[in-house]
XYZ file of C-alpha atoms in Angstrom:
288
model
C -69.392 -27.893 -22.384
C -66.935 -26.110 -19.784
C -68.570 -27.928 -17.227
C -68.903 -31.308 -18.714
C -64.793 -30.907 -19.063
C -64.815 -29.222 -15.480
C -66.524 -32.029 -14.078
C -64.283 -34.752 -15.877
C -61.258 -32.964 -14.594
C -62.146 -33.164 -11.374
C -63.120 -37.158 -11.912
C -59.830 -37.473 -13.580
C -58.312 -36.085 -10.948
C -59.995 -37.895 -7.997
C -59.796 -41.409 -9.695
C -56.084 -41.039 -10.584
C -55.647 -40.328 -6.452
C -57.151 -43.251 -5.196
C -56.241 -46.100 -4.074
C -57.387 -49.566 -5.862
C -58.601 -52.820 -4.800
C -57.795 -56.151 -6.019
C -59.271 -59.444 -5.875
C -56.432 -61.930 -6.266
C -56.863 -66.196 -6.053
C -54.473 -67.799 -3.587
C -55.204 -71.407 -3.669
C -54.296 -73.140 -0.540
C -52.494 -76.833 -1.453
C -52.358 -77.654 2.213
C -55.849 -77.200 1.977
C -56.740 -78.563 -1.691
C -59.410 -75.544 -2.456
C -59.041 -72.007 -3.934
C -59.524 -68.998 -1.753
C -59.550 -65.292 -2.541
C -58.104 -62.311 -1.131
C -58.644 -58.701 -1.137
C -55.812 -56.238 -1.584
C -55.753 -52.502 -1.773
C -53.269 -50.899 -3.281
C -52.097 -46.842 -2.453
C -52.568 -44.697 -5.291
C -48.796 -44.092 -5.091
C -48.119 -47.558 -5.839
C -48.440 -47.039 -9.692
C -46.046 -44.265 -9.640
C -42.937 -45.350 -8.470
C -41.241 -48.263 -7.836
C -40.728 -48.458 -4.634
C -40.749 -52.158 -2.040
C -44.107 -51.278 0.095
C -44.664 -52.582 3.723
C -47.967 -54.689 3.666
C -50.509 -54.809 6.583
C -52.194 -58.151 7.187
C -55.564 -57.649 8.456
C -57.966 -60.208 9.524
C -61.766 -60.509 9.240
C -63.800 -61.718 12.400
C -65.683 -65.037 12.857
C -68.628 -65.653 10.479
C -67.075 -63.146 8.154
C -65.115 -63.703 4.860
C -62.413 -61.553 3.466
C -64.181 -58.670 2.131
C -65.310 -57.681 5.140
C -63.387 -54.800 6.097
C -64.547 -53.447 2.701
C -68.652 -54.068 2.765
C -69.362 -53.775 6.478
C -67.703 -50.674 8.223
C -70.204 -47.458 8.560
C -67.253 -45.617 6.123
C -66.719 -47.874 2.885
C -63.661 -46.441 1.735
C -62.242 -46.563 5.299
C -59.158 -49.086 4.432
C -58.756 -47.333 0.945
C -57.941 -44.389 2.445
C -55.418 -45.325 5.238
C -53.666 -47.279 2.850
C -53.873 -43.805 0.652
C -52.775 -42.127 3.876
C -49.760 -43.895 4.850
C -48.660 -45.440 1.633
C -49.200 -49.095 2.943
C -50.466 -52.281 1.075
C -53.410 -53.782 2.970
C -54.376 -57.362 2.183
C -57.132 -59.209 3.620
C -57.118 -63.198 3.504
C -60.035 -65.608 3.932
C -59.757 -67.324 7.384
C -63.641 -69.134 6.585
C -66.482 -68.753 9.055
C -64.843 -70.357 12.096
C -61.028 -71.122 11.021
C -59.556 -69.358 14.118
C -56.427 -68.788 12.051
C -54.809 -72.010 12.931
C -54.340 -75.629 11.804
C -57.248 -77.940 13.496
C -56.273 -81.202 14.859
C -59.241 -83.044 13.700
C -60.407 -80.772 10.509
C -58.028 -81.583 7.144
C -60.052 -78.889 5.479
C -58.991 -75.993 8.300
C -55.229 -75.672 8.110
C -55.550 -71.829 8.191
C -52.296 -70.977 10.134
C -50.108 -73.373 7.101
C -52.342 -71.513 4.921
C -51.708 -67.641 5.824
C -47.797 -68.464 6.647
C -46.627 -70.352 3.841
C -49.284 -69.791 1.099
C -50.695 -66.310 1.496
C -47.594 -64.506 2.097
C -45.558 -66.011 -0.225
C -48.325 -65.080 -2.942
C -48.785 -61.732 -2.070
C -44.811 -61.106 -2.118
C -44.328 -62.734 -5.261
C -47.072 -60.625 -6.772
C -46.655 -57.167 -5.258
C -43.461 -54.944 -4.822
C -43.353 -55.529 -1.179
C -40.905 -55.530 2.037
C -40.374 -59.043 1.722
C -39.172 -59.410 5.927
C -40.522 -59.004 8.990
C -39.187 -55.158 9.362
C -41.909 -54.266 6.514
C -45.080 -56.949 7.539
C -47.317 -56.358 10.252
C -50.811 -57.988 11.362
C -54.273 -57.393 13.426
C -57.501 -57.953 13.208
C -60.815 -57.828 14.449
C -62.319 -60.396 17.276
C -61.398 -64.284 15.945
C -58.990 -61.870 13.323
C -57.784 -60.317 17.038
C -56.785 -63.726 17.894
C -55.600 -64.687 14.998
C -53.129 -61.750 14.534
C -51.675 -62.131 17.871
C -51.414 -66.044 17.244
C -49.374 -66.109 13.824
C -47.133 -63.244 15.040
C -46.654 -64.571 18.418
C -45.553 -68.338 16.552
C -44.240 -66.840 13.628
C -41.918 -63.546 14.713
C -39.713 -64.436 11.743
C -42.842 -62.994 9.417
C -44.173 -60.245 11.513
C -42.766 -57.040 13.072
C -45.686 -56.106 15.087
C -49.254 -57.116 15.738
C -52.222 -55.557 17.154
C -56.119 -57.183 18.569
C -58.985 -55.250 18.620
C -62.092 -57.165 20.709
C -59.715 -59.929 20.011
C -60.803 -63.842 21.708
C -57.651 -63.906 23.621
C -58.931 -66.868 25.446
C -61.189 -69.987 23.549
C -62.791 -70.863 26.486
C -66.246 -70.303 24.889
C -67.914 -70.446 28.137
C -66.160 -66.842 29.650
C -68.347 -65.398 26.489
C -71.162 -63.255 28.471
C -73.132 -64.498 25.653
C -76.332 -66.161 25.593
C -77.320 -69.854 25.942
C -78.238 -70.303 22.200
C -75.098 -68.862 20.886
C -72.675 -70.953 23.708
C -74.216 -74.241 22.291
C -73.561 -72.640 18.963
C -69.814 -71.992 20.194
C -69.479 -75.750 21.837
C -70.874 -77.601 18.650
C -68.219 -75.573 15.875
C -65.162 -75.642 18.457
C -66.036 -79.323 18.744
C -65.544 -79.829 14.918
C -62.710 -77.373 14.984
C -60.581 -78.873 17.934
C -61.727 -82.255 18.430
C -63.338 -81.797 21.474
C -65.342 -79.034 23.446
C -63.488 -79.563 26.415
C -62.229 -76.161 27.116
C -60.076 -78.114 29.883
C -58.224 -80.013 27.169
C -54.600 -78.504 26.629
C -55.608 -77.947 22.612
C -57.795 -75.042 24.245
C -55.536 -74.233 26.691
C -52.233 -73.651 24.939
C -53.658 -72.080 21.780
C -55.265 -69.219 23.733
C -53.201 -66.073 23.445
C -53.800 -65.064 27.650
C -51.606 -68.715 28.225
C -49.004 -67.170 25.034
C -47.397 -64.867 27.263
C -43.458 -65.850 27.517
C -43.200 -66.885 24.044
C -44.519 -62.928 23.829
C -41.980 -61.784 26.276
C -39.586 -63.668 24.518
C -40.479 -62.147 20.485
C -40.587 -58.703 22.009
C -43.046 -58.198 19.442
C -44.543 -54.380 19.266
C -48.449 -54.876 20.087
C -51.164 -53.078 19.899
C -54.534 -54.371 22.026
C -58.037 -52.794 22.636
C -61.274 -53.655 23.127
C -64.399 -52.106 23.923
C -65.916 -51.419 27.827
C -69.366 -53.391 26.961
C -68.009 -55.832 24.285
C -68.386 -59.607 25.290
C -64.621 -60.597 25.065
C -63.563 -57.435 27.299
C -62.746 -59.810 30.578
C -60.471 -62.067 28.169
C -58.550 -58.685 27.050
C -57.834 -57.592 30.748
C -57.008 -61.141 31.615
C -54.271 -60.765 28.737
C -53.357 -56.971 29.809
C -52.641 -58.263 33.358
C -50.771 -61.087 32.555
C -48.508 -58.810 30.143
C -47.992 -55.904 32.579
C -46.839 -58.661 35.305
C -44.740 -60.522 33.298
C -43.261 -56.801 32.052
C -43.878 -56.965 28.475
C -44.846 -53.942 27.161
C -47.509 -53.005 24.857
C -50.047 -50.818 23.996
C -53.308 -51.708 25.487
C -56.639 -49.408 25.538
C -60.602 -49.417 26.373
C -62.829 -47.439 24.816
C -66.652 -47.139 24.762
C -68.374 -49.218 22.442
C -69.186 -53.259 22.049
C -68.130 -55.988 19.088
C -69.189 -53.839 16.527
C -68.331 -52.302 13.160
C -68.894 -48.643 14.417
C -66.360 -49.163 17.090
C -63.860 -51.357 14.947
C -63.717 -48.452 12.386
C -62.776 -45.834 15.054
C -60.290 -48.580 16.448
C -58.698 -49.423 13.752
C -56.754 -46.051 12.563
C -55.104 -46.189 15.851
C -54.084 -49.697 14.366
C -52.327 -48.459 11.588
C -50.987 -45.654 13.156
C -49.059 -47.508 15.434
C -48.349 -49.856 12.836
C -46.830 -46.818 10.599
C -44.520 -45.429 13.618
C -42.837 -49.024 13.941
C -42.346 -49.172 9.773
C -41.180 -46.012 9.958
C -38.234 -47.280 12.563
C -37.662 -49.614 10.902
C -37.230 -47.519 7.664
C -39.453 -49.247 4.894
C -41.883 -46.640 4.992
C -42.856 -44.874 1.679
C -42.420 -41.087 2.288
């Protein structure tokens, strides 16, 4: 019996620390269907009353919004840096190939509308949260990468910083140093997506973060970029390092071993929120 009430204790105990993980509906009108999100919660959450800072952090092409919950090596990897720094993480659906942004040609992909205006406003109107820029922050993972620094870099009136990890800083498909099969794949769902699989045409041109970089200059966003030495999008993230370092923005911009995988996306992003939680923390919403 002592140990059946040792062993509860120690559930008790464990379960009342941890963070939690909700599943919440935020139906997009621009968009006339339902989507769901994933939000963890701190474990301190329920005990005070505090306004939290909330990360926004986006899944990669072909991936949904659970992602970053099922598919890193460490499942609880999320749960316990929002544990760690008292942060709310929230992960939107951006579909299978929504690049974060509203197509030209695609009524049902109006994912930049849908993340500004929709998702954020749900999220702050459920959750005690920093409802400005000084308290909401943003990366993600490859098409997530470029989708981070996309919203932030259009909207700097929602974001306070922004990070990429193997982001696609450029949509020119064919600078992938991927194979034939999966270029034609690339042509035929950018040519729904954009109209046209042109990558001359300006709708590639001037929604590629690498041709973003005054409008960065002129945010003077914090930003946090890596991307690992044998990934496929590496030459993109240079291209975007160079251009940044010329034009004297500065940043935060690493390479590390690994390629476009989960392994190396769970070892980047703590970095992530690190940086993230040094910028919160100047800007004082961070819960101590």
């Amino acid at each position: 019996m002592q140990k059946l009430l040792y062993l509860a204790l120690i559930l008790f105990t464990f379960s009342a620390k941890a963070s939690t993980v909700d599943t919440l509906d935020v139906p997009s009108v621009v968009m006339n269907k339902a989507y769901k999100a994933a939000i963890v919660l701190p474990a301190s959450y329920s005990k005070n009353q505090a306004s939290y800072p909330v990360l926004y952090l986006l899944h990669g092409g072909g991936g949904h919004f659970r992602d970053w919950l099922t598919s890193t090596p460490d499942k609880n990897l999320v749960k316990n840096l929002a544990d760690k720094y008292n942060l709310i993480i929230v992960m939107p659906e951006g579909e299978t190939f929504g690049w974060y942004l509203d197509s030209p040609s695609d009524p049902t992909n109006k994912f930049e509308t849908y993340i500004t205006k929709e998702v954020i406003q749900k999220i702050d109107a459920t959750y005690r949260t920093v409802k400005s820029n000084k308290g909401r922050v943003i990366t993600g993972l490859s098409m997530g990468g470029h989708g981070a620094m996309y919203l932030s870099t259009r909207h700097p009136d929602l974001f306070g910083a922004a990070g990429t990890m193997s982001g696609a800083m450029d949509m020119n498909y064919t600078k992938f140093k991927v194979n034939a099969d999966f270029t034609k794949s690339l042509k035929d769902r950018f040519e729904k997506l954009l109209g046209t699989s042109d990558v001359s045409q300006e709708v590639f041109v001037k929604n590629s973060i690498v041709n973003m970089v005054d409008a960065i200059k002129k945010n003077a966003m914090p930003i946090i970029i890596d991307c690992g030495v044998d990934d496929f999008l590496i030459d993109a993230n240079r291209e975007l390092h160079s251009r940044l370092l010329y034009a004297g923005v500065s940043h935060d911009y690493t390479e590390r071993p690994g390629a476009h995988t989960w392994p190396y996306w769970e070892n980047s992003l703590p970095y992530h929120v690190l940086f993230f939680h040094n910028i919160l923390k100047k800007n004082g919403v961070t819960i101590e």
